[in-house]
PDB file of C-alpha atoms and ligand atoms in Angstrom:
ATOM      1  CA  UNK A 478    -114.548-183.687  19.556  1.00 85.00           C
ATOM      2  CA  UNK A 479    -114.972-184.435  23.310  1.00 92.00           C
ATOM      3  CA  UNK A 480    -111.958-185.068  25.477  1.00 93.00           C
ATOM      4  CA  UNK A 481    -112.842-188.712  25.765  1.00 93.00           C
ATOM      5  CA  UNK A 482    -112.981-188.938  21.964  1.00 94.00           C
ATOM      6  CA  UNK A 483    -109.618-187.160  21.791  1.00 93.00           C
ATOM      7  CA  UNK A 484    -107.975-189.800  24.009  1.00 93.00           C
ATOM      8  CA  UNK A 485    -109.765-192.704  22.269  1.00 92.00           C
ATOM      9  CA  UNK A 486    -108.422-191.403  18.979  1.00 92.00           C
ATOM     10  CA  UNK A 487    -104.947-190.796  20.451  1.00 91.00           C
ATOM     11  CA  UNK A 488    -104.589-194.348  21.726  1.00 89.00           C
ATOM     12  CA  UNK A 489    -106.280-196.096  18.783  1.00 88.00           C
ATOM     13  CA  UNK A 490    -103.827-194.472  16.371  1.00 80.00           C
ATOM     14  CA  UNK A 491    -100.646-195.040  18.349  1.00 74.00           C
ATOM     15  CA  UNK A 492     -99.811-197.417  21.149  1.00 73.00           C
ATOM     16  CA  UNK A 493     -97.096-195.202  22.662  1.00 81.00           C
ATOM     17  CA  UNK A 494     -94.024-196.211  24.616  1.00 86.00           C
ATOM     18  CA  UNK A 495     -94.305-198.924  27.237  1.00 91.00           C
ATOM     19  CA  UNK A 496     -91.180-197.668  29.009  1.00 95.00           C
ATOM     20  CA  UNK A 497     -92.291-196.638  32.527  1.00 97.00           C
ATOM     21  CA  UNK A 498     -92.361-192.927  33.265  1.00 97.00           C
ATOM     22  CA  UNK A 499     -89.603-191.435  35.428  1.00 97.00           C
ATOM     23  CA  UNK A 500     -92.301-190.604  37.995  1.00 98.00           C
ATOM     24  CA  UNK A 501     -93.321-194.255  38.326  1.00 98.00           C
ATOM     25  CA  UNK A 502     -89.693-195.263  38.819  1.00 98.00           C
ATOM     26  CA  UNK A 503     -89.174-192.440  41.301  1.00 98.00           C
ATOM     27  CA  UNK A 504     -92.167-193.211  43.531  1.00 98.00           C
ATOM     28  CA  UNK A 505     -91.610-196.951  43.484  1.00 98.00           C
ATOM     29  CA  UNK A 506     -87.992-196.644  44.542  1.00 97.00           C
ATOM     30  CA  UNK A 507     -87.897-193.517  46.713  1.00 98.00           C
ATOM     31  CA  UNK A 508     -91.315-193.878  48.375  1.00 98.00           C
ATOM     32  CA  UNK A 509     -91.251-197.699  48.572  1.00 96.00           C
ATOM     33  CA  UNK A 510     -94.708-198.420  47.182  1.00 98.00           C
ATOM     34  CA  UNK A 511     -96.061-201.805  48.239  1.00 97.00           C
ATOM     35  CA  UNK A 512     -99.396-203.624  48.290  1.00 98.00           C
ATOM     36  CA  UNK A 513    -102.351-202.533  46.185  1.00 98.00           C
ATOM     37  CA  UNK A 514    -102.433-199.593  43.775  1.00 98.00           C
ATOM     38  CA  UNK A 515    -105.143-198.018  41.655  1.00 98.00           C
ATOM     39  CA  UNK A 516    -104.045-195.957  38.687  1.00 98.00           C
ATOM     40  CA  UNK A 517    -106.358-193.114  37.691  1.00 98.00           C
ATOM     41  CA  UNK A 518    -106.089-192.693  33.880  1.00 98.00           C
ATOM     42  CA  UNK A 519    -103.567-195.405  33.037  1.00 98.00           C
ATOM     43  CA  UNK A 520    -103.405-194.560  29.299  1.00 97.00           C
ATOM     44  CA  UNK A 521    -101.581-197.372  27.465  1.00 96.00           C
ATOM     45  CA  UNK A 522    -100.721-198.976  30.838  1.00 97.00           C
ATOM     46  CA  UNK A 523     -96.963-198.276  30.802  1.00 97.00           C
ATOM     47  CA  UNK A 524     -96.852-197.450  34.557  1.00 98.00           C
ATOM     48  CA  UNK A 525     -99.439-199.992  35.627  1.00 98.00           C
ATOM     49  CA  UNK A 526     -97.475-202.719  33.867  1.00 98.00           C
ATOM     50  CA  UNK A 527     -94.288-201.537  35.578  1.00 98.00           C
ATOM     51  CA  UNK A 528     -95.960-201.660  39.003  1.00 98.00           C
ATOM     52  CA  UNK A 529     -97.313-205.148  38.270  1.00 98.00           C
ATOM     53  CA  UNK A 530     -93.795-206.299  37.322  1.00 98.00           C
ATOM     54  CA  UNK A 531     -92.619-204.882  40.649  1.00 98.00           C
ATOM     55  CA  UNK A 532     -95.156-206.970  42.560  1.00 98.00           C
ATOM     56  CA  UNK A 533     -97.854-204.459  43.326  1.00 98.00           C
ATOM     57  CA  UNK A 534    -101.439-205.579  42.945  1.00 98.00           C
ATOM     58  CA  UNK A 535    -102.699-203.161  40.319  1.00 98.00           C
ATOM     59  CA  UNK A 536    -106.136-201.896  39.280  1.00 98.00           C
ATOM     60  CA  UNK A 537    -105.632-199.824  36.143  1.00 98.00           C
ATOM     61  CA  UNK A 538    -108.485-197.549  35.084  1.00 98.00           C
ATOM     62  CA  UNK A 539    -109.071-195.220  32.187  1.00 98.00           C
ATOM     63  CA  UNK A 540    -112.032-193.779  30.309  1.00 97.00           C
ATOM     64  CA  UNK A 541    -110.797-195.232  26.985  1.00 96.00           C
ATOM     65  CA  UNK A 542    -112.277-198.555  25.934  1.00 95.00           C
ATOM     66  CA  UNK A 543    -109.517-199.072  23.315  1.00 93.00           C
ATOM     67  CA  UNK A 544    -106.640-199.082  25.716  1.00 95.00           C
ATOM     68  CA  UNK A 545    -108.435-200.885  28.533  1.00 97.00           C
ATOM     69  CA  UNK A 546    -109.503-203.581  26.048  1.00 96.00           C
ATOM     70  CA  UNK A 547    -105.874-204.099  24.963  1.00 95.00           C
ATOM     71  CA  UNK A 548    -104.634-204.224  28.551  1.00 96.00           C
ATOM     72  CA  UNK A 549    -107.345-206.662  29.701  1.00 97.00           C
ATOM     73  CA  UNK A 550    -106.467-208.964  26.822  1.00 96.00           C
ATOM     74  CA  UNK A 551    -102.912-209.265  28.194  1.00 96.00           C
ATOM     75  CA  UNK A 552    -104.324-211.166  31.231  1.00 97.00           C
ATOM     76  CA  UNK A 553    -101.489-209.990  33.401  1.00 97.00           C
ATOM     77  CA  UNK A 554    -101.209-211.769  36.728  1.00 97.00           C
ATOM     78  CA  UNK A 555    -101.460-209.211  39.538  1.00 97.00           C
ATOM     79  CA  UNK A 556    -103.345-206.723  37.434  1.00 97.00           C
ATOM     80  CA  UNK A 557    -106.843-205.917  36.305  1.00 98.00           C
ATOM     81  CA  UNK A 558    -108.080-203.131  34.056  1.00 98.00           C
ATOM     82  CA  UNK A 559    -111.498-201.490  33.786  1.00 98.00           C
ATOM     83  CA  UNK A 560    -113.097-198.586  31.961  1.00 98.00           C
ATOM     84  CA  UNK A 561    -113.896-195.976  34.588  1.00 98.00           C
ATOM     85  CA  UNK A 562    -114.278-192.201  34.951  1.00 98.00           C
ATOM     86  CA  UNK A 563    -111.868-191.419  37.785  1.00 98.00           C
ATOM     87  CA  UNK A 564    -113.918-188.393  38.849  1.00 98.00           C
ATOM     88  CA  UNK A 565    -116.856-190.670  39.681  1.00 97.00           C
ATOM     89  CA  UNK A 566    -115.460-193.933  41.020  1.00 97.00           C
ATOM     90  CA  UNK A 567    -117.725-194.638  43.993  1.00 95.00           C
ATOM     91  CA  UNK A 568    -116.825-197.187  46.628  1.00 95.00           C
ATOM     92  CA  UNK A 569    -114.211-199.657  45.338  1.00 97.00           C
ATOM     93  CA  UNK A 570    -112.711-200.692  48.684  1.00 97.00           C
ATOM     94  CA  UNK A 571    -109.392-199.446  50.054  1.00 98.00           C
ATOM     95  CA  UNK A 572    -106.020-199.134  48.299  1.00 98.00           C
ATOM     96  CA  UNK A 573    -102.506-198.814  49.682  1.00 98.00           C
ATOM     97  CA  UNK A 574    -101.600-196.461  46.851  1.00 98.00           C
ATOM     98  CA  UNK A 575    -103.432-194.192  44.466  1.00 98.00           C
ATOM     99  CA  UNK A 576    -101.446-193.073  41.440  1.00 98.00           C
ATOM    100  CA  UNK A 577    -102.280-190.225  39.055  1.00 98.00           C
ATOM    101  CA  UNK A 578     -99.780-189.208  36.417  1.00 98.00           C
ATOM    102  CA  UNK A 579    -100.671-186.486  33.951  1.00 98.00           C
ATOM    103  CA  UNK A 580    -104.383-186.947  34.594  1.00 98.00           C
ATOM    104  CA  UNK A 581    -105.456-184.449  37.288  1.00 98.00           C
ATOM    105  CA  UNK A 582    -104.988-181.620  34.773  1.00 97.00           C
ATOM    106  CA  UNK A 583    -107.442-183.393  32.430  1.00 97.00           C
ATOM    107  CA  UNK A 584    -110.396-182.512  34.594  1.00 97.00           C
ATOM    108  CA  UNK A 585    -112.058-179.361  35.992  1.00 97.00           C
ATOM    109  CA  UNK A 586    -111.185-177.941  39.415  1.00 97.00           C
ATOM    110  CA  UNK A 587    -114.470-179.271  40.809  1.00 98.00           C
ATOM    111  CA  UNK A 588    -113.881-182.762  39.411  1.00 98.00           C
ATOM    112  CA  UNK A 589    -110.275-182.740  40.705  1.00 98.00           C
ATOM    113  CA  UNK A 590    -111.532-181.826  44.182  1.00 98.00           C
ATOM    114  CA  UNK A 591    -114.114-184.661  44.098  1.00 98.00           C
ATOM    115  CA  UNK A 592    -111.302-187.026  43.100  1.00 98.00           C
ATOM    116  CA  UNK A 593    -109.105-185.918  45.987  1.00 98.00           C
ATOM    117  CA  UNK A 594    -111.963-186.436  48.490  1.00 98.00           C
ATOM    118  CA  UNK A 595    -112.518-189.912  46.979  1.00 98.00           C
ATOM    119  CA  UNK A 596    -108.766-190.606  47.237  1.00 98.00           C
ATOM    120  CA  UNK A 597    -108.637-189.761  50.939  1.00 98.00           C
ATOM    121  CA  UNK A 598    -111.680-191.985  51.647  1.00 98.00           C
ATOM    122  CA  UNK A 599    -110.251-194.838  49.549  1.00 98.00           C
ATOM    123  CA  UNK A 600    -106.737-195.041  50.991  1.00 98.00           C
ATOM    124  CA  UNK A 601    -105.730-197.356  53.788  1.00 98.00           C
ATOM    125  CA  UNK A 602    -104.136-195.716  56.859  1.00 98.00           C
ATOM    126  CA  UNK A 603    -100.550-194.966  55.868  1.00 97.00           C
ATOM    127  CA  UNK A 604    -101.506-195.191  52.217  1.00 98.00           C
ATOM    128  CA  UNK A 605     -99.933-192.899  49.593  1.00 98.00           C
ATOM    129  CA  UNK A 606    -101.405-190.657  46.944  1.00 98.00           C
ATOM    130  CA  UNK A 607     -98.878-189.979  44.176  1.00 98.00           C
ATOM    131  CA  UNK A 608     -99.576-187.171  41.734  1.00 98.00           C
ATOM    132  CA  UNK A 609     -97.597-185.774  38.804  1.00 98.00           C
ATOM    133  CA  UNK A 610     -99.433-182.905  37.069  1.00 98.00           C
ATOM    134  CA  UNK A 611     -98.757-179.915  34.821  1.00 98.00           C
ATOM    135  CA  UNK A 612     -98.109-176.628  36.624  1.00 98.00           C
ATOM    136  CA  UNK A 613     -99.149-173.086  35.757  1.00 98.00           C
ATOM    137  CA  UNK A 614     -95.497-172.497  34.834  1.00 97.00           C
ATOM    138  CA  UNK A 615     -95.799-174.911  31.878  1.00 96.00           C
ATOM    139  CA  UNK A 616     -94.984-173.130  28.607  1.00 95.00           C
ATOM    140  CA  UNK A 617     -98.310-174.406  27.204  1.00 96.00           C
ATOM    141  CA  UNK A 618    -100.163-172.265  29.777  1.00 97.00           C
ATOM    142  CA  UNK A 619    -102.360-169.756  27.937  1.00 97.00           C
ATOM    143  CA  UNK A 620    -102.479-171.661  24.633  1.00 97.00           C
ATOM    144  CA  UNK A 621    -105.989-172.218  23.271  1.00 97.00           C
ATOM    145  CA  UNK A 622    -109.359-170.994  24.581  1.00 97.00           C
ATOM    146  CA  UNK A 623    -109.591-170.253  28.281  1.00 97.00           C
ATOM    147  CA  UNK A 624    -112.616-172.100  29.663  1.00 97.00           C
ATOM    148  CA  UNK A 625    -112.025-171.902  33.400  1.00 96.00           C
ATOM    149  CA  UNK A 626    -109.382-170.317  35.581  1.00 97.00           C
ATOM    150  CA  UNK A 627    -106.030-171.823  34.439  1.00 98.00           C
ATOM    151  CA  UNK A 628    -107.865-174.179  32.011  1.00 98.00           C
ATOM    152  CA  UNK A 629    -107.464-174.020  28.235  1.00 98.00           C
ATOM    153  CA  UNK A 630    -108.707-176.069  25.313  1.00 97.00           C
ATOM    154  CA  UNK A 631    -106.431-176.678  22.311  1.00 96.00           C
ATOM    155  CA  UNK A 632    -107.140-180.047  20.673  1.00 94.00           C
ATOM    156  CA  UNK A 633    -107.910-181.176  24.234  1.00 95.00           C
ATOM    157  CA  UNK A 634    -108.452-179.799  27.718  1.00 97.00           C
ATOM    158  CA  UNK A 635    -105.652-178.920  30.138  1.00 97.00           C
ATOM    159  CA  UNK A 636    -105.985-177.244  33.538  1.00 98.00           C
ATOM    160  CA  UNK A 637    -102.670-176.084  34.939  1.00 98.00           C
ATOM    161  CA  UNK A 638    -102.194-176.512  38.686  1.00 98.00           C
ATOM    162  CA  UNK A 639    -100.839-174.210  41.391  1.00 98.00           C
ATOM    163  CA  UNK A 640     -98.639-176.153  43.794  1.00 98.00           C
ATOM    164  CA  UNK A 641     -99.499-174.112  46.864  1.00 98.00           C
ATOM    165  CA  UNK A 642    -103.265-174.574  46.234  1.00 98.00           C
ATOM    166  CA  UNK A 643    -102.970-178.312  45.641  1.00 98.00           C
ATOM    167  CA  UNK A 644    -100.847-178.951  48.764  1.00 98.00           C
ATOM    168  CA  UNK A 645    -103.176-176.804  50.878  1.00 98.00           C
ATOM    169  CA  UNK A 646    -106.222-178.680  49.575  1.00 98.00           C
ATOM    170  CA  UNK A 647    -104.605-182.024  50.381  1.00 98.00           C
ATOM    171  CA  UNK A 648    -103.626-180.877  53.897  1.00 98.00           C
ATOM    172  CA  UNK A 649    -107.193-179.635  54.515  1.00 98.00           C
ATOM    173  CA  UNK A 650    -108.464-183.084  53.609  1.00 98.00           C
ATOM    174  CA  UNK A 651    -106.151-184.608  56.229  1.00 98.00           C
ATOM    175  CA  UNK A 652    -103.209-185.693  54.064  1.00 98.00           C
ATOM    176  CA  UNK A 653     -99.648-185.328  55.253  1.00 98.00           C
ATOM    177  CA  UNK A 654     -97.378-184.007  52.462  1.00 98.00           C
ATOM    178  CA  UNK A 655     -94.447-186.449  52.386  1.00 98.00           C
ATOM    179  CA  UNK A 656     -92.876-184.806  49.315  1.00 98.00           C
ATOM    180  CA  UNK A 657     -93.749-181.962  46.966  1.00 98.00           C
ATOM    181  CA  UNK A 658     -91.639-180.373  44.253  1.00 98.00           C
ATOM    182  CA  UNK A 659     -92.157-178.389  41.074  1.00 98.00           C
ATOM    183  CA  UNK A 660     -89.540-178.528  38.383  1.00 97.00           C
ATOM    184  CA  UNK A 661     -88.641-178.960  34.765  1.00 97.00           C
ATOM    185  CA  UNK A 662     -86.742-182.098  33.853  1.00 96.00           C
ATOM    186  CA  UNK A 663     -89.266-184.494  35.455  1.00 97.00           C
ATOM    187  CA  UNK A 664     -91.275-185.345  32.379  1.00 95.00           C
ATOM    188  CA  UNK A 665     -89.234-184.794  29.235  1.00 94.00           C
ATOM    189  CA  UNK A 666     -91.072-185.981  26.128  1.00 90.00           C
ATOM    190  CA  UNK A 667     -89.466-185.518  22.695  1.00 88.00           C
ATOM    191  CA  UNK A 668     -88.568-181.781  22.583  1.00 91.00           C
ATOM    192  CA  UNK A 669     -90.948-180.857  25.456  1.00 92.00           C
ATOM    193  CA  UNK A 670     -89.725-180.281  29.014  1.00 95.00           C
ATOM    194  CA  UNK A 671     -92.774-178.983  30.926  1.00 95.00           C
ATOM    195  CA  UNK A 672     -92.721-177.578  34.432  1.00 97.00           C
ATOM    196  CA  UNK A 673     -94.530-180.212  36.479  1.00 98.00           C
ATOM    197  CA  UNK A 674     -95.573-180.751  40.074  1.00 98.00           C
ATOM    198  CA  UNK A 675     -94.857-183.994  41.947  1.00 98.00           C
ATOM    199  CA  UNK A 676     -96.601-184.740  45.189  1.00 98.00           C
ATOM    200  CA  UNK A 677     -96.615-187.799  47.455  1.00 98.00           C
ATOM    201  CA  UNK A 678     -99.191-187.373  50.227  1.00 98.00           C
ATOM    202  CA  UNK A 679     -99.922-189.915  52.948  1.00 98.00           C
ATOM    203  CA  UNK A 680    -103.086-190.598  54.893  1.00 98.00           C
ATOM    204  CA  UNK A 681    -102.008-190.812  58.532  1.00 89.00           C
TER     205      UNK A 681
HETATM  206  C1  SAM B 438    -101.796-187.685  29.276  1.00 56.90           C
HETATM  207  S1  SAM B 438    -102.566-189.268  29.370  1.00 56.90           S
HETATM  208  C2  SAM B 438    -101.630-189.995  30.683  1.00 56.90           C
HETATM  209  C3  SAM B 438    -101.646-191.484  30.645  1.00 56.90           C
HETATM  210  C4  SAM B 438    -100.741-192.176  31.660  1.00 56.90           C
HETATM  211  N1  SAM B 438    -101.081-191.846  33.020  1.00 56.90           N
HETATM  212  C5  SAM B 438     -99.278-191.859  31.395  1.00 56.90           C
HETATM  213  O1  SAM B 438     -98.676-191.161  32.216  1.00 56.90           O
HETATM  214  O2  SAM B 438     -98.764-192.325  30.369  1.00 56.90           O
HETATM  215  C6  SAM B 438    -104.111-188.870  30.180  1.00 56.90           C
HETATM  216  C7  SAM B 438    -105.036-190.102  30.375  1.00 56.90           C
HETATM  217  O3  SAM B 438    -106.069-189.755  31.291  1.00 56.90           O
HETATM  218  C8  SAM B 438    -107.276-190.318  30.837  1.00 56.90           C
HETATM  219  N2  SAM B 438    -108.380-189.562  31.436  1.00 56.90           N
HETATM  220  C9  SAM B 438    -108.628-188.250  31.349  1.00 56.90           C
HETATM  221  N3  SAM B 438    -109.730-187.918  32.040  1.00 56.90           N
HETATM  222  C10 SAM B 438    -110.225-189.082  32.572  1.00 56.90           C
HETATM  223  C11 SAM B 438    -111.337-189.382  33.394  1.00 56.90           C
HETATM  224  N4  SAM B 438    -112.176-188.458  33.825  1.00 56.90           N
HETATM  225  N5  SAM B 438    -111.511-190.682  33.774  1.00 56.90           N
HETATM  226  C12 SAM B 438    -110.645-191.647  33.341  1.00 56.90           C
HETATM  227  N6  SAM B 438    -109.577-191.419  32.569  1.00 56.90           N
HETATM  228  C13 SAM B 438    -109.376-190.127  32.172  1.00 56.90           C
HETATM  229  C14 SAM B 438    -107.188-190.224  29.359  1.00 56.90           C
HETATM  230  O4  SAM B 438    -108.077-191.123  28.728  1.00 56.90           O
HETATM  231  C15 SAM B 438    -105.722-190.552  29.105  1.00 56.90           C
HETATM  232  O5  SAM B 438    -105.543-191.941  28.966  1.00 56.90           O
END
């Protein structure tokens, strides 16, 4: 089963919680997100819907037709949803915010790098890139077949991220790191409490 099929299957079988993630609440309140926002890999739309309710103009994207179809059918004012591969977005205009939660570890190092270059080019001056991603200190690290450095396949692909490498890559691209932290307690889900990295980087 390909990764895309895994996520199609995942979302067609369960709709998942629509409660916003703690990361969405954190960045909205503590980093004062305003204006337009594109979400890379919006899943069931829980965070995109939260940003719409908080008056951002949201473009939610995901590779899954199932979930994007459901979200489009809601006809939410202030939001639009399209099926897209976030590693190959092309020119879509400029955004005030780019939001990626639990998605950068779904793609290879090369694809993640392409996405970060795209993000820098696609942000307005002063715009913010918000990332929450699994770290190499996650207890799931090493489970499954290793297919690339720090990347393993169980029933789907996960590439665990090194905070110092990600912040350095962002700085090299020209981002200013407004906030970066790695911790447990950020993304508790059922009995899982993974070590995750949070970064808010601005384009100055
Ligand atoms: C763990 S879920 C996270 C969903 C959502 N961001 C959240 O926090 O609830 C990962 C999502 O990323 C999407 N995804 C993974 N790789 C993608 C790609 N290359 N392009 C678009 N979406 C992708 C999957 O389809 C899935 O919906």
